PDB file of C-alpha atoms and ligand atoms in Angstrom:
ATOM      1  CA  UNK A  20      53.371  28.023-109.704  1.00 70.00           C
ATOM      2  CA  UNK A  21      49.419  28.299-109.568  1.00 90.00           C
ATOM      3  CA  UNK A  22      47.839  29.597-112.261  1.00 96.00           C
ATOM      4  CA  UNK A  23      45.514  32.367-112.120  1.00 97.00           C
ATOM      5  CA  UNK A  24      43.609  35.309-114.255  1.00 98.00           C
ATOM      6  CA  UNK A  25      44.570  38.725-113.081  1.00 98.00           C
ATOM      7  CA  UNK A  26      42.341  41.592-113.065  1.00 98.00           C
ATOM      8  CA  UNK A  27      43.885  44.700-114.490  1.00 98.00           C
ATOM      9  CA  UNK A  28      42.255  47.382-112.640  1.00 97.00           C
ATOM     10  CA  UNK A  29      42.563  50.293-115.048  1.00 96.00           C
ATOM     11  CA  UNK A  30      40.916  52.612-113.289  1.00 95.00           C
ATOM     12  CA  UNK A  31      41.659  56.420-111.715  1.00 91.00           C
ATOM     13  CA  UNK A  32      41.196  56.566-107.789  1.00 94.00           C
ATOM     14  CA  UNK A  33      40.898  54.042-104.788  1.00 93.00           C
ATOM     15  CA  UNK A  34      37.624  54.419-104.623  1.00 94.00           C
ATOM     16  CA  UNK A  35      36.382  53.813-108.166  1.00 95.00           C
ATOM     17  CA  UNK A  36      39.025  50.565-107.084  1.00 95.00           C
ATOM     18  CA  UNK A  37      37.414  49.845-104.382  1.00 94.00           C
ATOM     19  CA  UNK A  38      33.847  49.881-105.701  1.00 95.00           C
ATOM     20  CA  UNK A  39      34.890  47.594-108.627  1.00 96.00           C
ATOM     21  CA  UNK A  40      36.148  44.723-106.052  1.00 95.00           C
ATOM     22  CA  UNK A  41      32.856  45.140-104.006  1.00 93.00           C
ATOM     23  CA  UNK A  42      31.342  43.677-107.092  1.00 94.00           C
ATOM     24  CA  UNK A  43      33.319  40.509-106.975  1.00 92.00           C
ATOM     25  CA  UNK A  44      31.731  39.935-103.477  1.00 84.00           C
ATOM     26  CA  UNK A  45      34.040  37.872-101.140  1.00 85.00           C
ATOM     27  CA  UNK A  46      36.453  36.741-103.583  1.00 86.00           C
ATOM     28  CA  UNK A  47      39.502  38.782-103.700  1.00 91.00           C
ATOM     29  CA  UNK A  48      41.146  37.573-107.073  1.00 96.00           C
ATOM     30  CA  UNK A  49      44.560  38.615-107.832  1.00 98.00           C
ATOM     31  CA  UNK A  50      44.524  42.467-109.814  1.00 98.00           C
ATOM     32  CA  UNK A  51      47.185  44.531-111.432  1.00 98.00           C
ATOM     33  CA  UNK A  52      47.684  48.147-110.477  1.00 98.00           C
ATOM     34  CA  UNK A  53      49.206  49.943-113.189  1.00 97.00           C
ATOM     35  CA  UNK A  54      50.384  53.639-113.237  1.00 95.00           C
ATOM     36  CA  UNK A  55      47.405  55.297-113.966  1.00 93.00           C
ATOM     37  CA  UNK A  56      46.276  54.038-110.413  1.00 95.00           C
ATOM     38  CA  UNK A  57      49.506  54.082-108.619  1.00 97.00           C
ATOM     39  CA  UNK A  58      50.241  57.878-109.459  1.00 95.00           C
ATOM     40  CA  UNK A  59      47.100  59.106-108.561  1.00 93.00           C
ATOM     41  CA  UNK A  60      46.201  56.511-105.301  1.00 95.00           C
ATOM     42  CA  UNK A  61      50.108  56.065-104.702  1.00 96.00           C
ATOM     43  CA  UNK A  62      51.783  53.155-102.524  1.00 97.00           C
ATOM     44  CA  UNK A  63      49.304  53.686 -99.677  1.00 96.00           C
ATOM     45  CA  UNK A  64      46.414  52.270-101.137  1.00 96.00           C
ATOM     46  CA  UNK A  65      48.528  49.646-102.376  1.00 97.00           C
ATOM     47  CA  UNK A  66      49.450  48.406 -99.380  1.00 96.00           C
ATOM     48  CA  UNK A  67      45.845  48.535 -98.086  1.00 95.00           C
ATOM     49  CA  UNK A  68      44.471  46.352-100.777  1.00 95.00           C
ATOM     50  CA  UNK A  69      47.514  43.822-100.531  1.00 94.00           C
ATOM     51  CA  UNK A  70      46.318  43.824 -96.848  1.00 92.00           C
ATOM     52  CA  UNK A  71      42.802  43.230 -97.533  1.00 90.00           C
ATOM     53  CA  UNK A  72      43.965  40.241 -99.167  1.00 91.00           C
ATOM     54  CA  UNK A  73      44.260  40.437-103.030  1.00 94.00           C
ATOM     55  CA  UNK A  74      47.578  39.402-104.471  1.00 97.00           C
ATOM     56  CA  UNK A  75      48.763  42.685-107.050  1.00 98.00           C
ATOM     57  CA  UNK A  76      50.876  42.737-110.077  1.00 98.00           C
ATOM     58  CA  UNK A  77      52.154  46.338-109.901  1.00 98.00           C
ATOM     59  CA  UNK A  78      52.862  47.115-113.476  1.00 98.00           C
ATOM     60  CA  UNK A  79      55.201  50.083-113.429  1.00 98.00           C
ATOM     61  CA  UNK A  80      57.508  48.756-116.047  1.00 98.00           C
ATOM     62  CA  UNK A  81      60.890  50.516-114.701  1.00 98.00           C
ATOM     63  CA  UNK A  82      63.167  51.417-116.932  1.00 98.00           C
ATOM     64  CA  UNK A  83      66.217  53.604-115.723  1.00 98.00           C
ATOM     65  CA  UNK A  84      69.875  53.058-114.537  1.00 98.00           C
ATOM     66  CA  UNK A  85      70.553  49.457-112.783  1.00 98.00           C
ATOM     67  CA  UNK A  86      71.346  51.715-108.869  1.00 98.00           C
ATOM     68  CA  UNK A  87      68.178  53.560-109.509  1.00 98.00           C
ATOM     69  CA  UNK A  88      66.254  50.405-109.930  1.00 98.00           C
ATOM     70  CA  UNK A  89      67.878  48.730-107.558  1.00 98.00           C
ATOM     71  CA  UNK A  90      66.766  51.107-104.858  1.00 98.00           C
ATOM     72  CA  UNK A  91      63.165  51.787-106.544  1.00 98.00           C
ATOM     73  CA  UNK A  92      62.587  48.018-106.451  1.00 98.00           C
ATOM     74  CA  UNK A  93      63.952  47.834-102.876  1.00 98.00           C
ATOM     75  CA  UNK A  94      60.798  50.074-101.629  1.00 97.00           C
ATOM     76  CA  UNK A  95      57.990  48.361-103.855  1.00 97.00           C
ATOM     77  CA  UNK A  96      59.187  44.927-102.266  1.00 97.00           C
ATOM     78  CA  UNK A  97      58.027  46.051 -98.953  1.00 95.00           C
ATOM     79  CA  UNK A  98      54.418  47.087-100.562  1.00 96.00           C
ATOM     80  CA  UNK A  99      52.827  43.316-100.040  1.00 95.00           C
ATOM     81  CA  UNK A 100      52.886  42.984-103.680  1.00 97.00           C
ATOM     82  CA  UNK A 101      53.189  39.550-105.605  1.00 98.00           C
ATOM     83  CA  UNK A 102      54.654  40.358-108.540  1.00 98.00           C
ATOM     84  CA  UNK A 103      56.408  43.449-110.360  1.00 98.00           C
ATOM     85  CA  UNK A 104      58.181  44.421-113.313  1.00 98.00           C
ATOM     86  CA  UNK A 105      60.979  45.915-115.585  1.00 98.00           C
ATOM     87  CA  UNK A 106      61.325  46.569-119.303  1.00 98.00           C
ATOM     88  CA  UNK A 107      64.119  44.052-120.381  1.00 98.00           C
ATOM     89  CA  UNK A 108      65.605  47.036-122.728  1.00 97.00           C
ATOM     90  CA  UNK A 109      66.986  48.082-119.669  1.00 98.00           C
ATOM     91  CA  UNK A 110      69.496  45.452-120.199  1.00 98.00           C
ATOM     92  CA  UNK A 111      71.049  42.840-118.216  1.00 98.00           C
ATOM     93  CA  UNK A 112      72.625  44.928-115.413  1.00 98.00           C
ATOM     94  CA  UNK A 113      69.705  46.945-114.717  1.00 98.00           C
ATOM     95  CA  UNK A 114      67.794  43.739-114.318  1.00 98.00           C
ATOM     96  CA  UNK A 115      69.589  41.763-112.324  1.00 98.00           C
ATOM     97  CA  UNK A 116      69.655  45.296-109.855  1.00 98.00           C
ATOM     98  CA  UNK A 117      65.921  45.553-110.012  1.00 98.00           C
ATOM     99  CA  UNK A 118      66.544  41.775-108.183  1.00 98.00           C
ATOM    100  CA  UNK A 119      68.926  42.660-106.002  1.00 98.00           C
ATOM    101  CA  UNK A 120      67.078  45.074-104.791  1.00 98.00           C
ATOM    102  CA  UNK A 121      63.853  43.315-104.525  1.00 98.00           C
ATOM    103  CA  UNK A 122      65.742  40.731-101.983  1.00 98.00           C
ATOM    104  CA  UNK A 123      67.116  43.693-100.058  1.00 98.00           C
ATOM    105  CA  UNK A 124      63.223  44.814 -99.654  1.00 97.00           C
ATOM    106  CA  UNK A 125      61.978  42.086 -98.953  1.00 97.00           C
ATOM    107  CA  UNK A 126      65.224  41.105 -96.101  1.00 97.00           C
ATOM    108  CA  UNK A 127      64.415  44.829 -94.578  1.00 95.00           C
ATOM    109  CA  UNK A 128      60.838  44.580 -94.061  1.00 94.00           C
ATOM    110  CA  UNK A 129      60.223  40.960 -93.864  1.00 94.00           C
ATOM    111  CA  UNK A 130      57.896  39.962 -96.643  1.00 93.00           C
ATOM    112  CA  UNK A 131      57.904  37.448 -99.418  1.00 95.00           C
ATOM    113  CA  UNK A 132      59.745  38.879-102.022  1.00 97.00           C
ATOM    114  CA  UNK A 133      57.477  39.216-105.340  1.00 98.00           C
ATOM    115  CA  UNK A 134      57.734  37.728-108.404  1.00 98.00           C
ATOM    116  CA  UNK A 135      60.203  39.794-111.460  1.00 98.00           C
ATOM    117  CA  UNK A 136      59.035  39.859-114.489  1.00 98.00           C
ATOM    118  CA  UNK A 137      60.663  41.327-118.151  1.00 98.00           C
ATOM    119  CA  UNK A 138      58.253  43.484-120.805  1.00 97.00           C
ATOM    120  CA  UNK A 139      60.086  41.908-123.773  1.00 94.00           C
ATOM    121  CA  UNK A 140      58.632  44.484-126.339  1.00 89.00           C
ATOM    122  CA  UNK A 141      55.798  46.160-126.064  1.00 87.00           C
ATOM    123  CA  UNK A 142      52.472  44.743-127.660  1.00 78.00           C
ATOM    124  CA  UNK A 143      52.165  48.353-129.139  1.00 81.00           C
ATOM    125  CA  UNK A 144      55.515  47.999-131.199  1.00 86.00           C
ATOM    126  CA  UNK A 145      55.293  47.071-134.620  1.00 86.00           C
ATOM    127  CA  UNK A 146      57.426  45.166-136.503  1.00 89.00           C
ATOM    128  CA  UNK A 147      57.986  48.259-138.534  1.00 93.00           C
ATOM    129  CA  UNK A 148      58.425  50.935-135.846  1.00 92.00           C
ATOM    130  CA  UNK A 149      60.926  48.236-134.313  1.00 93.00           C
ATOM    131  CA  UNK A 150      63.012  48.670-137.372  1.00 94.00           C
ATOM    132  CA  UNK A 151      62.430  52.298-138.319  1.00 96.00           C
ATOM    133  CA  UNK A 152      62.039  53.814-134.939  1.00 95.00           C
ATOM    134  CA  UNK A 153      64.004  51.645-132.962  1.00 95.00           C
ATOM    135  CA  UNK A 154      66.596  50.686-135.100  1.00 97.00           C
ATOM    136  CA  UNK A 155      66.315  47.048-134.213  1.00 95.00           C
ATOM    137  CA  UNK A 156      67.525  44.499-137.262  1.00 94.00           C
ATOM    138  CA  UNK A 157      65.995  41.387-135.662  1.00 95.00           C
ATOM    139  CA  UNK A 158      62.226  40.504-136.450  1.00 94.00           C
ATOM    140  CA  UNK A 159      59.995  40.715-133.364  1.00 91.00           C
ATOM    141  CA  UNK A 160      59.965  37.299-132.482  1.00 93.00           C
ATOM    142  CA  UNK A 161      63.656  36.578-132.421  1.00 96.00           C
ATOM    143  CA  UNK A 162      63.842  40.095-129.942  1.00 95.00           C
ATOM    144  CA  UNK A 163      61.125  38.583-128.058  1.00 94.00           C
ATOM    145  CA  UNK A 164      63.196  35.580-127.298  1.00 97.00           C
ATOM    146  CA  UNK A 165      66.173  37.394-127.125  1.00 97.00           C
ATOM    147  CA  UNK A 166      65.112  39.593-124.414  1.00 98.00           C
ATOM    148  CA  UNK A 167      63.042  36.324-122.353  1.00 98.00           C
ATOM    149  CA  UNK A 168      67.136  34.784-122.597  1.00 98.00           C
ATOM    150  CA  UNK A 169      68.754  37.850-120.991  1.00 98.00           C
ATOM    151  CA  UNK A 170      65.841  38.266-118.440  1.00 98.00           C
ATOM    152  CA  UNK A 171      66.080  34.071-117.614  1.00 98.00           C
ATOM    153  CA  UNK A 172      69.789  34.429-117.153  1.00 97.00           C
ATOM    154  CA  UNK A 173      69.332  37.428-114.713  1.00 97.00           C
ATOM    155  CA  UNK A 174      67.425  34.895-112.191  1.00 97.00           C
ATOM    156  CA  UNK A 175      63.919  36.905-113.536  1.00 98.00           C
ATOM    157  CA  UNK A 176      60.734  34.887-113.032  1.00 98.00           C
ATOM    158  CA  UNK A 177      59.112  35.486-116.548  1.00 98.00           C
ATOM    159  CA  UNK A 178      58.420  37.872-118.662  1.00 98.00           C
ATOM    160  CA  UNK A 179      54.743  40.179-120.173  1.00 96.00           C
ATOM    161  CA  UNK A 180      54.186  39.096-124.055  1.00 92.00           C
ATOM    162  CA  UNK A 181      51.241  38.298-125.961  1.00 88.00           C
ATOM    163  CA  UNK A 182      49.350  34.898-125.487  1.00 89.00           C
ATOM    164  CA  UNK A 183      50.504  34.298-129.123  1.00 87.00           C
ATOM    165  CA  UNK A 184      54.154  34.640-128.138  1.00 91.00           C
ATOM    166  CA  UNK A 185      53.572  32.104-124.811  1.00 93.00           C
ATOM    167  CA  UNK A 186      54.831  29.085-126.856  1.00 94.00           C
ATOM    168  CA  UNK A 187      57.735  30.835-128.064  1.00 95.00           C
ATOM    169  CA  UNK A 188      59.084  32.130-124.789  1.00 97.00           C
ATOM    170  CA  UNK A 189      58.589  28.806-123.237  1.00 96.00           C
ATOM    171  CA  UNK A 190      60.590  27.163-126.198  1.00 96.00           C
ATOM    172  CA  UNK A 191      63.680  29.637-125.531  1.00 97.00           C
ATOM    173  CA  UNK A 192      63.541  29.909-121.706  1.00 98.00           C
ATOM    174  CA  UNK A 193      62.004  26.594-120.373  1.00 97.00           C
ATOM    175  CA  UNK A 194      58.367  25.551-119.503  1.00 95.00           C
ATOM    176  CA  UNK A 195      59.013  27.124-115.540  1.00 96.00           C
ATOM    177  CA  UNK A 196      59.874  30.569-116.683  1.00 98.00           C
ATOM    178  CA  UNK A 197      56.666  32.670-116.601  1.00 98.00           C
ATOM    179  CA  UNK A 198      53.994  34.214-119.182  1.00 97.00           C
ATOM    180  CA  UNK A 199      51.905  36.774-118.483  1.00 97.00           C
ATOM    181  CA  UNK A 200      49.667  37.420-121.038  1.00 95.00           C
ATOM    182  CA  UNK A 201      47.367  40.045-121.738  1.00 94.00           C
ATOM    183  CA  UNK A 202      45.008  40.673-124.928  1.00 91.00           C
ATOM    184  CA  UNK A 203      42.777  38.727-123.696  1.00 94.00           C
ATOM    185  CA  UNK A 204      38.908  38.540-125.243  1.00 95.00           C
ATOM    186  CA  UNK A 205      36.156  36.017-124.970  1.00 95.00           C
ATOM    187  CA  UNK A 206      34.834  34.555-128.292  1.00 92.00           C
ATOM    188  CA  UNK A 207      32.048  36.965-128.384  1.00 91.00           C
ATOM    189  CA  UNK A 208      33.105  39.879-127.132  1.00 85.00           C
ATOM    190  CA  UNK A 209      34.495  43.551-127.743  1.00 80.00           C
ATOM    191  CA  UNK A 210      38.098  43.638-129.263  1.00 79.00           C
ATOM    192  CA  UNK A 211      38.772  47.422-128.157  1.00 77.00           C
ATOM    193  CA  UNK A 212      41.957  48.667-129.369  1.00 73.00           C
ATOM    194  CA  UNK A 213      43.448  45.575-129.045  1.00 70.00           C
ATOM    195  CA  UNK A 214      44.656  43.839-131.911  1.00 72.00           C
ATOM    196  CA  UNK A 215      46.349  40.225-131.098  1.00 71.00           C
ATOM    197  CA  UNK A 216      43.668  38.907-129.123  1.00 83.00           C
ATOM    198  CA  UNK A 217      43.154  35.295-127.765  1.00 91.00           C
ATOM    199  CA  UNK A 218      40.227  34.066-125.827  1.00 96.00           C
ATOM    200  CA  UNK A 219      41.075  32.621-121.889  1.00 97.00           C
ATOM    201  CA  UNK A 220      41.052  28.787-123.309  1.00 97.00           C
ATOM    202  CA  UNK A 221      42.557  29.468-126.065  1.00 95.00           C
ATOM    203  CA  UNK A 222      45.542  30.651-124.074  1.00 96.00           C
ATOM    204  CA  UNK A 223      45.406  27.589-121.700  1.00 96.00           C
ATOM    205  CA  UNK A 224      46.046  25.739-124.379  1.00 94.00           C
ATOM    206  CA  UNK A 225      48.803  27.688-125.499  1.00 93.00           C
ATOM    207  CA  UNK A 226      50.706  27.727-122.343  1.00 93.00           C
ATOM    208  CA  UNK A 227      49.903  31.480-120.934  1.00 96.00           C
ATOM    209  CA  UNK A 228      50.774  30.617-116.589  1.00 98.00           C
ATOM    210  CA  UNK A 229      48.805  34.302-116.301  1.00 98.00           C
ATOM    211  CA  UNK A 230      46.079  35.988-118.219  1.00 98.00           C
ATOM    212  CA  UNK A 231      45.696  40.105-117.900  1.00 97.00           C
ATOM    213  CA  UNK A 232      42.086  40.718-118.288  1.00 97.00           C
ATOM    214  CA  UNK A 233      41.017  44.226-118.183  1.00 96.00           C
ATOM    215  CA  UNK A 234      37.692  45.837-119.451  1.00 95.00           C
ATOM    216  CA  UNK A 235      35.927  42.348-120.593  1.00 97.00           C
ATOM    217  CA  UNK A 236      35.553  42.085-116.660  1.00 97.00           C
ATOM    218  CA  UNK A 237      35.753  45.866-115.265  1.00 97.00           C
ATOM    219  CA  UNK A 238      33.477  46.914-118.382  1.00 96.00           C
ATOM    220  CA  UNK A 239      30.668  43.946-118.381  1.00 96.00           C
ATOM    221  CA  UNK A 240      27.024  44.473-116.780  1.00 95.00           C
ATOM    222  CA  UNK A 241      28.162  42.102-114.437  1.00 96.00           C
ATOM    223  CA  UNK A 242      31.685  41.549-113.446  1.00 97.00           C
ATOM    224  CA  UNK A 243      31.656  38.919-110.970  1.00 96.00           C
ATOM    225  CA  UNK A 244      30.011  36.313-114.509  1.00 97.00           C
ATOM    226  CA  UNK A 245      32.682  37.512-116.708  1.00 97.00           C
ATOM    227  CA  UNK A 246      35.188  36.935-113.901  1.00 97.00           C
ATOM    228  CA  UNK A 247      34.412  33.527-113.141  1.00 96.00           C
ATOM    229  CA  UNK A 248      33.614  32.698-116.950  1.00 97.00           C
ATOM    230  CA  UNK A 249      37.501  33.765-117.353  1.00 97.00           C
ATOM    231  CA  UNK A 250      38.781  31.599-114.330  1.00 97.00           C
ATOM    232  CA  UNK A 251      36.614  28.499-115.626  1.00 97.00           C
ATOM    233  CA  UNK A 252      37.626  28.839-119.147  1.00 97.00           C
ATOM    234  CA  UNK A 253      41.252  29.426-117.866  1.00 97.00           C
ATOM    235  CA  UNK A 254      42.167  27.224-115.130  1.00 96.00           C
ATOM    236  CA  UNK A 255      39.210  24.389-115.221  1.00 92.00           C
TER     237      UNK A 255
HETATM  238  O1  LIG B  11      41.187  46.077-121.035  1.00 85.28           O
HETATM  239  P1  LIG B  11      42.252  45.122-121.513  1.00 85.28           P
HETATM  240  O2  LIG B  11      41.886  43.661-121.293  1.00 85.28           O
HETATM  241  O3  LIG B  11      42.654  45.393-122.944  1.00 85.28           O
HETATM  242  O4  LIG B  11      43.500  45.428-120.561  1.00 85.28           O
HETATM  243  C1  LIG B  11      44.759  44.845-120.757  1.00 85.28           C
HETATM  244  C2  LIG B  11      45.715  45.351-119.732  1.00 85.28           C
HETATM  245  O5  LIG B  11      47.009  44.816-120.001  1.00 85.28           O
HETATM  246  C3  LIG B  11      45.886  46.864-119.714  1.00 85.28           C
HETATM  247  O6  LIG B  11      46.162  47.254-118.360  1.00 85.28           O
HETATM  248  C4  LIG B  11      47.098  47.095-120.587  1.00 85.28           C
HETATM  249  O7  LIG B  11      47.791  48.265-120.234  1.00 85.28           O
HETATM  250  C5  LIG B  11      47.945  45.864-120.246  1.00 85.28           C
HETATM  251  N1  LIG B  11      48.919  45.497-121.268  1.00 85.28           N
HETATM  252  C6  LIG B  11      48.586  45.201-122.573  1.00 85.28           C
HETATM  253  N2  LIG B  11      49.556  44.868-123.480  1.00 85.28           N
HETATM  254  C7  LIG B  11      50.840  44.811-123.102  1.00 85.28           C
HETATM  255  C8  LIG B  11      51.211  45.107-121.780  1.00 85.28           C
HETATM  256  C9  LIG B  11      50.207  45.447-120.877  1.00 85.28           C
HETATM  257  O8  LIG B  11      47.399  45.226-122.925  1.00 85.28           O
HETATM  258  N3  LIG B  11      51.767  44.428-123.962  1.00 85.28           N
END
């Protein structure tokens, strides 16, 4: 599996989208499409840009029961998209629908079928709202495995956690299954709100197969540097 730095696309229309990749001149580098984009450009312009030649992470996170998913996942899989995803609380049977019915897309229309991957728990869940909130009496990094096991043993390709957690996931799942990893900021940048940040080498080293990269790219004077800083720092 090739490694690669994604481009989280956080933006609000196609054509704010659209302008962005100009920037990046002939290079279409692989982006994620989250659901800001998706509900307002919908699965039109994601086709589009899949055909224009970018791979796309389409980060819905579903969530919902396992026939629903199954049959939601059947229709993204004929979208041209390379990889897509569930949260893991969803459980075992809901993921292994969301796979079924990515192979039943992808059979109907055709395609490749894309890549599943797990949210394990969200980088935005602390350790305390876990317990309080969520009434969950494991720490976060024995959940974090425990949901990477369940989404292994449903066939999933990998699973969303932080860079820091990369090692972890590996060590419970094996070194093939995935990690996606965003929180990503270079040494001298902008943290944002994000809190657990690594820089791109620092998360080569760790093991990350895919780093998220949002606004240190879509936010910099000039994107197309900070994108190919990130790919050398990452993958050279
Ligand atoms: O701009 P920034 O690099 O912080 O963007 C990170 C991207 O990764 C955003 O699209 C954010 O929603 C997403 N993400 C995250 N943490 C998670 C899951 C997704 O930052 N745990």
């Amino acid at each position: 599996m090739a490694k690669d730095v994604i481009i989280a696309c956080d933006f609000s229309s196609e054509e704010e989208t659209l302008n962005f990749l100009n920037k990046l001149g002939s290079r279409r580098p692989f982006i994620k499409i989250g659901m800001e984009l998706f509900y307002s450009a919908g699965p039109q312009m994601v086709r589009r840009i899949a055909e224009q030649g970018s791979k796309i992470f389409l980060d819905l996170k579903l969530h919902d029961i396992p026939n629903t998913v199954r049959k939601a996942m059947a229709n993204l899989a004929g979208l041209g998209v390379h990889m897509c995803n569930v949260h893991a609380a969803g459980g075992i049977k809901m993921m292994q629908a969301a796979r079924e019915g990515l192979l039943e897309g992808a059979a109907r229309t055709g395609g490749a079928v894309p890549l599943l991957i797990a949210v394990t728990q969200l980088t935005s869940t602390s350790e305390n709202m876990l317990k309080n909130e969520l009434l969950i009496n494991c720490d976060m990094e024995t959940t974090v495995a425990s949901y990477a096991q369940n989404a292994a043993r449903c066939g999933l390709d990998g699973v969303v956690c932080s860079p820091l957690e990369a090692r972890l996931v590996k060590e419970a799942c094996g070194k093939d299954f995935l990690t996606v990893t965003p929180g990503i900021r270079f040494a001298d940048g902008e943290k944002g709100d994000q809190v657990r940040v690594t820089t791109p080498q620092r998360a080569k080293e760790i093991g990350s197969d895919f780093i998220v990269v949002g606004r240190p790219i879509t936010a910099a004077e000039n994107p197309a540097e900070a994108y190919f800083r990130c790919v050398k720092e990452f993958l050279e």
